[in-house]
Every structure is written in structure tokens, then in C-alpha cells.
PDB file of C-alpha atoms in Angstrom:
ATOM      1  CA  UNK A   1     106.201  86.696  43.774  1.00 38.00           C
ATOM      2  CA  UNK A   2     106.217  88.607  47.280  1.00 39.00           C
ATOM      3  CA  UNK A   3     103.967  87.058  49.647  1.00 40.00           C
ATOM      4  CA  UNK A   4     101.568  89.360  51.045  1.00 39.00           C
ATOM      5  CA  UNK A   5      99.241  88.780  54.099  1.00 40.00           C
ATOM      6  CA  UNK A   6      95.746  89.594  55.374  1.00 41.00           C
ATOM      7  CA  UNK A   7      95.169  89.944  58.814  1.00 43.00           C
ATOM      8  CA  UNK A   8      91.635  89.484  59.993  1.00 43.00           C
ATOM      9  CA  UNK A   9      90.511  92.484  61.654  1.00 43.00           C
ATOM     10  CA  UNK A  10      89.579  92.152  65.439  1.00 43.00           C
ATOM     11  CA  UNK A  11      86.521  91.348  66.751  1.00 42.00           C
ATOM     12  CA  UNK A  12      83.552  94.140  66.455  1.00 40.00           C
ATOM     13  CA  UNK A  13      81.813  95.104  69.588  1.00 39.00           C
ATOM     14  CA  UNK A  14      77.988  94.821  69.702  1.00 38.00           C
ATOM     15  CA  UNK A  15      77.947  98.452  68.073  1.00 37.00           C
ATOM     16  CA  UNK A  16      80.343  97.301  65.364  1.00 38.00           C
ATOM     17  CA  UNK A  17      83.460  99.096  66.498  1.00 33.00           C
ATOM     18  CA  UNK A  18      86.679  97.337  66.298  1.00 35.00           C
ATOM     19  CA  UNK A  19      88.552  96.859  69.381  1.00 35.00           C
ATOM     20  CA  UNK A  20      91.894  98.806  68.806  1.00 35.00           C
ATOM     21  CA  UNK A  21      93.888  96.816  71.738  1.00 36.00           C
ATOM     22  CA  UNK A  22      92.660  93.324  70.811  1.00 40.00           C
ATOM     23  CA  UNK A  23      95.544  91.160  69.740  1.00 39.00           C
ATOM     24  CA  UNK A  24      93.445  88.262  68.485  1.00 39.00           C
ATOM     25  CA  UNK A  25      93.662  88.633  64.815  1.00 41.00           C
ATOM     26  CA  UNK A  26      95.042  85.898  62.744  1.00 43.00           C
ATOM     27  CA  UNK A  27      97.462  86.272  59.644  1.00 48.00           C
ATOM     28  CA  UNK A  28      97.007  84.292  56.850  1.00 56.00           C
ATOM     29  CA  UNK A  29      99.245  84.634  53.807  1.00 46.00           C
ATOM     30  CA  UNK A  30      97.461  85.523  50.428  1.00 41.00           C
ATOM     31  CA  UNK A  31     100.216  83.732  48.580  1.00 42.00           C
ATOM     32  CA  UNK A  32     102.478  81.107  49.324  1.00 43.00           C
ATOM     33  CA  UNK A  33     105.905  82.120  50.544  1.00 45.00           C
ATOM     34  CA  UNK A  34     108.725  81.862  48.257  1.00 48.00           C
ATOM     35  CA  UNK A  35     112.656  81.446  48.913  1.00 43.00           C
ATOM     36  CA  UNK A  36     112.949  85.030  47.231  1.00 48.00           C
ATOM     37  CA  UNK A  37     110.435  86.573  50.000  1.00 45.00           C
ATOM     38  CA  UNK A  38     112.606  85.527  53.125  1.00 41.00           C
ATOM     39  CA  UNK A  39     112.635  88.769  54.195  1.00 43.00           C
ATOM     40  CA  UNK A  40     108.726  88.590  55.160  1.00 47.00           C
ATOM     41  CA  UNK A  41     108.833  84.835  55.807  1.00 42.00           C
ATOM     42  CA  UNK A  42     110.790  81.981  55.487  1.00 44.00           C
ATOM     43  CA  UNK A  43     110.370  79.184  52.842  1.00 45.00           C
ATOM     44  CA  UNK A  44     108.875  76.805  55.669  1.00 47.00           C
ATOM     45  CA  UNK A  45     105.974  79.379  56.801  1.00 52.00           C
ATOM     46  CA  UNK A  46     102.780  77.402  56.070  1.00 56.00           C
ATOM     47  CA  UNK A  47     100.277  79.308  54.017  1.00 67.00           C
ATOM     48  CA  UNK A  48      97.310  79.629  56.343  1.00 77.00           C
ATOM     49  CA  UNK A  49      98.583  77.544  59.065  1.00 79.00           C
ATOM     50  CA  UNK A  50      96.351  75.949  61.569  1.00 84.00           C
ATOM     51  CA  UNK A  51      95.436  77.579  64.595  1.00 87.00           C
ATOM     52  CA  UNK A  52      97.555  76.672  67.827  1.00 91.00           C
ATOM     53  CA  UNK A  53      95.041  76.319  69.991  1.00 93.00           C
ATOM     54  CA  UNK A  54      91.210  76.473  70.274  1.00 93.00           C
ATOM     55  CA  UNK A  55      91.101  80.111  71.952  1.00 95.00           C
ATOM     56  CA  UNK A  56      92.663  81.580  68.821  1.00 92.00           C
ATOM     57  CA  UNK A  57      90.257  79.815  66.602  1.00 91.00           C
ATOM     58  CA  UNK A  58      87.413  81.268  68.854  1.00 94.00           C
ATOM     59  CA  UNK A  59      88.994  84.699  68.398  1.00 93.00           C
ATOM     60  CA  UNK A  60      89.379  84.213  64.750  1.00 90.00           C
ATOM     61  CA  UNK A  61      85.637  82.863  64.457  1.00 92.00           C
ATOM     62  CA  UNK A  62      84.469  85.847  66.668  1.00 93.00           C
ATOM     63  CA  UNK A  63      86.251  88.281  64.479  1.00 92.00           C
ATOM     64  CA  UNK A  64      84.296  87.426  61.312  1.00 92.00           C
ATOM     65  CA  UNK A  65      81.080  86.975  62.822  1.00 94.00           C
ATOM     66  CA  UNK A  66      78.282  89.962  62.103  1.00 95.00           C
ATOM     67  CA  UNK A  67      77.425  91.888  64.792  1.00 96.00           C
ATOM     68  CA  UNK A  68      74.069  91.043  66.705  1.00 95.00           C
ATOM     69  CA  UNK A  69      72.288  93.967  64.925  1.00 96.00           C
ATOM     70  CA  UNK A  70      72.824  92.191  61.349  1.00 98.00           C
ATOM     71  CA  UNK A  71      71.250  89.032  62.417  1.00 97.00           C
ATOM     72  CA  UNK A  72      67.753  88.266  62.128  1.00 98.00           C
ATOM     73  CA  UNK A  73      66.123  87.461  65.317  1.00 98.00           C
ATOM     74  CA  UNK A  74      64.106  84.680  63.363  1.00 97.00           C
ATOM     75  CA  UNK A  75      66.257  83.218  61.291  1.00 97.00           C
ATOM     76  CA  UNK A  76      69.663  83.686  63.041  1.00 96.00           C
ATOM     77  CA  UNK A  77      71.242  84.535  59.980  1.00 95.00           C
ATOM     78  CA  UNK A  78      72.744  87.667  58.501  1.00 96.00           C
ATOM     79  CA  UNK A  79      70.226  89.978  57.065  1.00 97.00           C
ATOM     80  CA  UNK A  80      69.803  90.365  53.093  1.00 97.00           C
ATOM     81  CA  UNK A  81      66.369  92.065  52.855  1.00 98.00           C
ATOM     82  CA  UNK A  82      65.977  93.726  56.234  1.00 98.00           C
ATOM     83  CA  UNK A  83      62.532  95.194  56.944  1.00 98.00           C
ATOM     84  CA  UNK A  84      61.252  97.046  60.225  1.00 97.00           C
ATOM     85  CA  UNK A  85      58.217  95.909  62.004  1.00 96.00           C
ATOM     86  CA  UNK A  86      56.000  97.901  63.815  1.00 95.00           C
ATOM     87  CA  UNK A  87      57.849  96.752  67.259  1.00 96.00           C
ATOM     88  CA  UNK A  88      60.858  98.669  65.850  1.00 96.00           C
ATOM     89  CA  UNK A  89      63.084  95.618  65.358  1.00 97.00           C
ATOM     90  CA  UNK A  90      64.426  94.557  62.119  1.00 98.00           C
ATOM     91  CA  UNK A  91      63.683  91.162  60.419  1.00 98.00           C
ATOM     92  CA  UNK A  92      64.035  89.336  57.187  1.00 98.00           C
ATOM     93  CA  UNK A  93      61.325  90.341  54.985  1.00 98.00           C
ATOM     94  CA  UNK A  94      60.717  86.660  53.790  1.00 97.00           C
ATOM     95  CA  UNK A  95      60.956  85.464  57.346  1.00 97.00           C
ATOM     96  CA  UNK A  96      58.681  87.951  58.732  1.00 97.00           C
ATOM     97  CA  UNK A  97      56.212  87.577  56.149  1.00 97.00           C
ATOM     98  CA  UNK A  98      56.209  83.797  56.778  1.00 97.00           C
ATOM     99  CA  UNK A  99      55.679  84.668  60.500  1.00 96.00           C
ATOM    100  CA  UNK A 100      52.728  86.927  59.730  1.00 95.00           C
ATOM    101  CA  UNK A 101      50.866  85.202  56.680  1.00 95.00           C
ATOM    102  CA  UNK A 102      52.135  81.469  56.846  1.00 93.00           C
ATOM    103  CA  UNK A 103      52.089  81.250  60.769  1.00 94.00           C
ATOM    104  CA  UNK A 104      49.249  83.222  61.320  1.00 93.00           C
ATOM    105  CA  UNK A 105      51.031  85.214  64.106  1.00 95.00           C
ATOM    106  CA  UNK A 106      50.127  88.553  65.191  1.00 95.00           C
ATOM    107  CA  UNK A 107      52.895  88.742  68.067  1.00 96.00           C
ATOM    108  CA  UNK A 108      56.608  90.094  67.751  1.00 97.00           C
ATOM    109  CA  UNK A 109      59.141  87.558  67.326  1.00 97.00           C
ATOM    110  CA  UNK A 110      61.469  89.399  69.724  1.00 97.00           C
ATOM    111  CA  UNK A 111      59.115  90.734  72.570  1.00 96.00           C
ATOM    112  CA  UNK A 112      56.076  88.640  72.239  1.00 96.00           C
ATOM    113  CA  UNK A 113      54.024  91.729  72.450  1.00 96.00           C
ATOM    114  CA  UNK A 114      50.758  92.059  70.290  1.00 96.00           C
ATOM    115  CA  UNK A 115      51.509  94.007  67.136  1.00 95.00           C
ATOM    116  CA  UNK A 116      49.655  96.907  65.940  1.00 91.00           C
ATOM    117  CA  UNK A 117      50.092  96.211  62.268  1.00 94.00           C
ATOM    118  CA  UNK A 118      50.889  92.884  60.806  1.00 95.00           C
ATOM    119  CA  UNK A 119      50.092  94.163  57.106  1.00 94.00           C
ATOM    120  CA  UNK A 120      53.249  92.939  54.923  1.00 94.00           C
ATOM    121  CA  UNK A 121      52.565  95.890  52.562  1.00 94.00           C
ATOM    122  CA  UNK A 122      53.466  98.532  55.437  1.00 92.00           C
ATOM    123  CA  UNK A 123      57.021  96.698  56.098  1.00 96.00           C
ATOM    124  CA  UNK A 124      59.815  99.348  55.382  1.00 97.00           C
ATOM    125  CA  UNK A 125      63.368  98.333  54.163  1.00 98.00           C
ATOM    126  CA  UNK A 126      65.667  99.344  56.755  1.00 98.00           C
ATOM    127  CA  UNK A 127      68.431 100.562  54.335  1.00 98.00           C
ATOM    128  CA  UNK A 128      70.893 101.555  56.982  1.00 98.00           C
ATOM    129  CA  UNK A 129      70.889  97.731  58.249  1.00 98.00           C
ATOM    130  CA  UNK A 130      70.799  96.858  54.771  1.00 98.00           C
ATOM    131  CA  UNK A 131      74.105  98.768  53.741  1.00 97.00           C
ATOM    132  CA  UNK A 132      75.909  97.438  56.973  1.00 97.00           C
ATOM    133  CA  UNK A 133      75.235  93.879  56.157  1.00 97.00           C
ATOM    134  CA  UNK A 134      76.447  94.437  52.611  1.00 96.00           C
ATOM    135  CA  UNK A 135      79.395  95.797  53.780  1.00 96.00           C
ATOM    136  CA  UNK A 136      79.990  92.934  56.413  1.00 96.00           C
ATOM    137  CA  UNK A 137      79.458  90.406  53.338  1.00 94.00           C
ATOM    138  CA  UNK A 138      82.019  92.140  51.061  1.00 93.00           C
ATOM    139  CA  UNK A 139      84.340  92.294  53.775  1.00 93.00           C
ATOM    140  CA  UNK A 140      84.111  88.413  54.396  1.00 92.00           C
ATOM    141  CA  UNK A 141      84.139  87.690  50.641  1.00 90.00           C
ATOM    142  CA  UNK A 142      87.286  89.730  50.193  1.00 90.00           C
ATOM    143  CA  UNK A 143      89.083  87.497  53.106  1.00 88.00           C
ATOM    144  CA  UNK A 144      87.591  84.462  51.221  1.00 87.00           C
ATOM    145  CA  UNK A 145      89.131  85.727  47.883  1.00 86.00           C
ATOM    146  CA  UNK A 146      92.372  86.244  49.420  1.00 84.00           C
ATOM    147  CA  UNK A 147      92.503  82.613  50.614  1.00 81.00           C
ATOM    148  CA  UNK A 148      91.184  81.001  47.468  1.00 80.00           C
ATOM    149  CA  UNK A 149      93.764  83.281  45.618  1.00 76.00           C
ATOM    150  CA  UNK A 150      96.664  82.061  47.948  1.00 73.00           C
ATOM    151  CA  UNK A 151      95.785  78.457  47.291  1.00 71.00           C
ATOM    152  CA  UNK A 152      95.491  78.737  43.653  1.00 63.00           C
ATOM    153  CA  UNK A 153      99.009  80.434  43.441  1.00 63.00           C
ATOM    154  CA  UNK A 154     100.344  77.426  45.555  1.00 59.00           C
ATOM    155  CA  UNK A 155      98.738  74.885  43.118  1.00 58.00           C
ATOM    156  CA  UNK A 156      99.154  76.731  39.701  1.00 54.00           C
ATOM    157  CA  UNK A 157     102.215  77.576  40.503  1.00 55.00           C
ATOM    158  CA  UNK A 158     103.705  74.414  40.259  1.00 49.00           C
ATOM    159  CA  UNK A 159     104.689  73.898  43.533  1.00 47.00           C
ATOM    160  CA  UNK A 160     101.569  71.773  44.935  1.00 47.00           C
ATOM    161  CA  UNK A 161     101.292  71.833  48.714  1.00 47.00           C
ATOM    162  CA  UNK A 162     104.971  71.034  48.991  1.00 47.00           C
ATOM    163  CA  UNK A 163     108.455  71.930  47.587  1.00 48.00           C
ATOM    164  CA  UNK A 164     109.612  68.439  46.993  1.00 46.00           C
ATOM    165  CA  UNK A 165     111.479  68.481  50.552  1.00 46.00           C
ATOM    166  CA  UNK A 166     108.687  68.190  52.938  1.00 41.00           C
ATOM    167  CA  UNK A 167     107.746  71.485  53.318  1.00 40.00           C
ATOM    168  CA  UNK A 168     104.198  72.706  52.673  1.00 43.00           C
ATOM    169  CA  UNK A 169     103.344  75.682  50.671  1.00 58.00           C
ATOM    170  CA  UNK A 170      99.857  75.938  52.408  1.00 60.00           C
ATOM    171  CA  UNK A 171      98.070  73.927  54.955  1.00 66.00           C
ATOM    172  CA  UNK A 172      94.513  72.244  54.136  1.00 72.00           C
ATOM    173  CA  UNK A 173      93.385  72.343  57.765  1.00 73.00           C
ATOM    174  CA  UNK A 174      94.181  75.975  58.081  1.00 77.00           C
ATOM    175  CA  UNK A 175      92.659  76.891  54.729  1.00 79.00           C
ATOM    176  CA  UNK A 176      89.646  74.605  55.530  1.00 79.00           C
ATOM    177  CA  UNK A 177      88.880  76.035  58.981  1.00 79.00           C
ATOM    178  CA  UNK A 178      89.180  79.695  57.607  1.00 81.00           C
ATOM    179  CA  UNK A 179      87.102  79.185  54.715  1.00 82.00           C
ATOM    180  CA  UNK A 180      84.482  77.098  56.511  1.00 81.00           C
ATOM    181  CA  UNK A 181      84.339  80.020  59.221  1.00 81.00           C
ATOM    182  CA  UNK A 182      83.820  82.731  56.383  1.00 82.00           C
ATOM    183  CA  UNK A 183      81.057  80.619  54.722  1.00 79.00           C
ATOM    184  CA  UNK A 184      79.083  80.180  58.162  1.00 79.00           C
ATOM    185  CA  UNK A 185      79.605  83.801  59.076  1.00 72.00           C
TER     186      UNK A 185
END
């Protein structure tokens, strides 16, 4: 089987735009290299090699991090059910309901200004942000699936983690760091 690769997209700016001149992407093969695919990579090329240095790792983590606009100011997590409060900011619905009803707060979590209306019945779903968050989750899921499929090919293909000659078909540290980063993003 021919080895293919996923190149992680470059980091997004605050507005969610890719930086075309950013060379910080890190390639991870989606299937372990085989001797017959030496034109693309040598048989000794590890699948998902460890990052060569902390700077490269930080660039990778930044490239998979969601834009700030998709992060709830209360939970600091990727929005799933975003709603707009009367302060104009977007929050995770359950977190904002807890903020208003569970904690009895009447001030904005972002600006600390007094809110005109804290009625949870008037919260409006932010469809644009929900769509962008969904696209981001799908992108991360695709990257994760590519990594997992490559590991399955390496193990099920009968080669395990090596070819019996000390050459590793995939690197557990490289795979682990990428998977952990994707799950945390």
C-alpha cells in the first residue's frame, strides 16, 4: 500500500485565516511506509515521528487549536451549543445558564457590566459560530482518524512496530503527542 500523508494545516489567525507563508506544519504519514513506496519515503521513515524540538511541537499545537472566537469565555473550551447574551458575546448555553441561574450573577462574564436581561428563555443560538465550531471539530476528527488508521495498518498489517530489523514502522511518542494534542484542542 502506498503511504499517504496528512499535512497539518498552518495555524489560524485570530480571524480563522490560514497564514499562507507559515511553514510550521508537521507531516504525519497516514499509513506506515512500505519498502515498495520508497519513492515517497524510505522504509526507515517512522510513521508520525516525534517532534524534533519544542518549537515544532508548539507550532503543531497552535495549528490545531481552535480560534478564540470558538472558545467559551466561561469554560475555555470549544463551543458546542453557543448562544448570544445581551452583552453581545457568545457563550456555551449550559455555562451561561449556570452563570445566571445557578450562581445568581447578573453581570457579563466578559465585561463585568450589568446585563439588561439575564432571562435564559431569550438566549439565541449563534448559528454562525456553531457552524464554525462544527467544522473545526470535523477537521480535528479527520486528522485523528488519519493517525488512528495508520496505526491500525501498522499493527494489523502484520508488521507491528518494526520490521524485525530494528526499524520502527510508527513511533508511539509521535503518535501519542499528536493524538493527545487533537483530543485537548
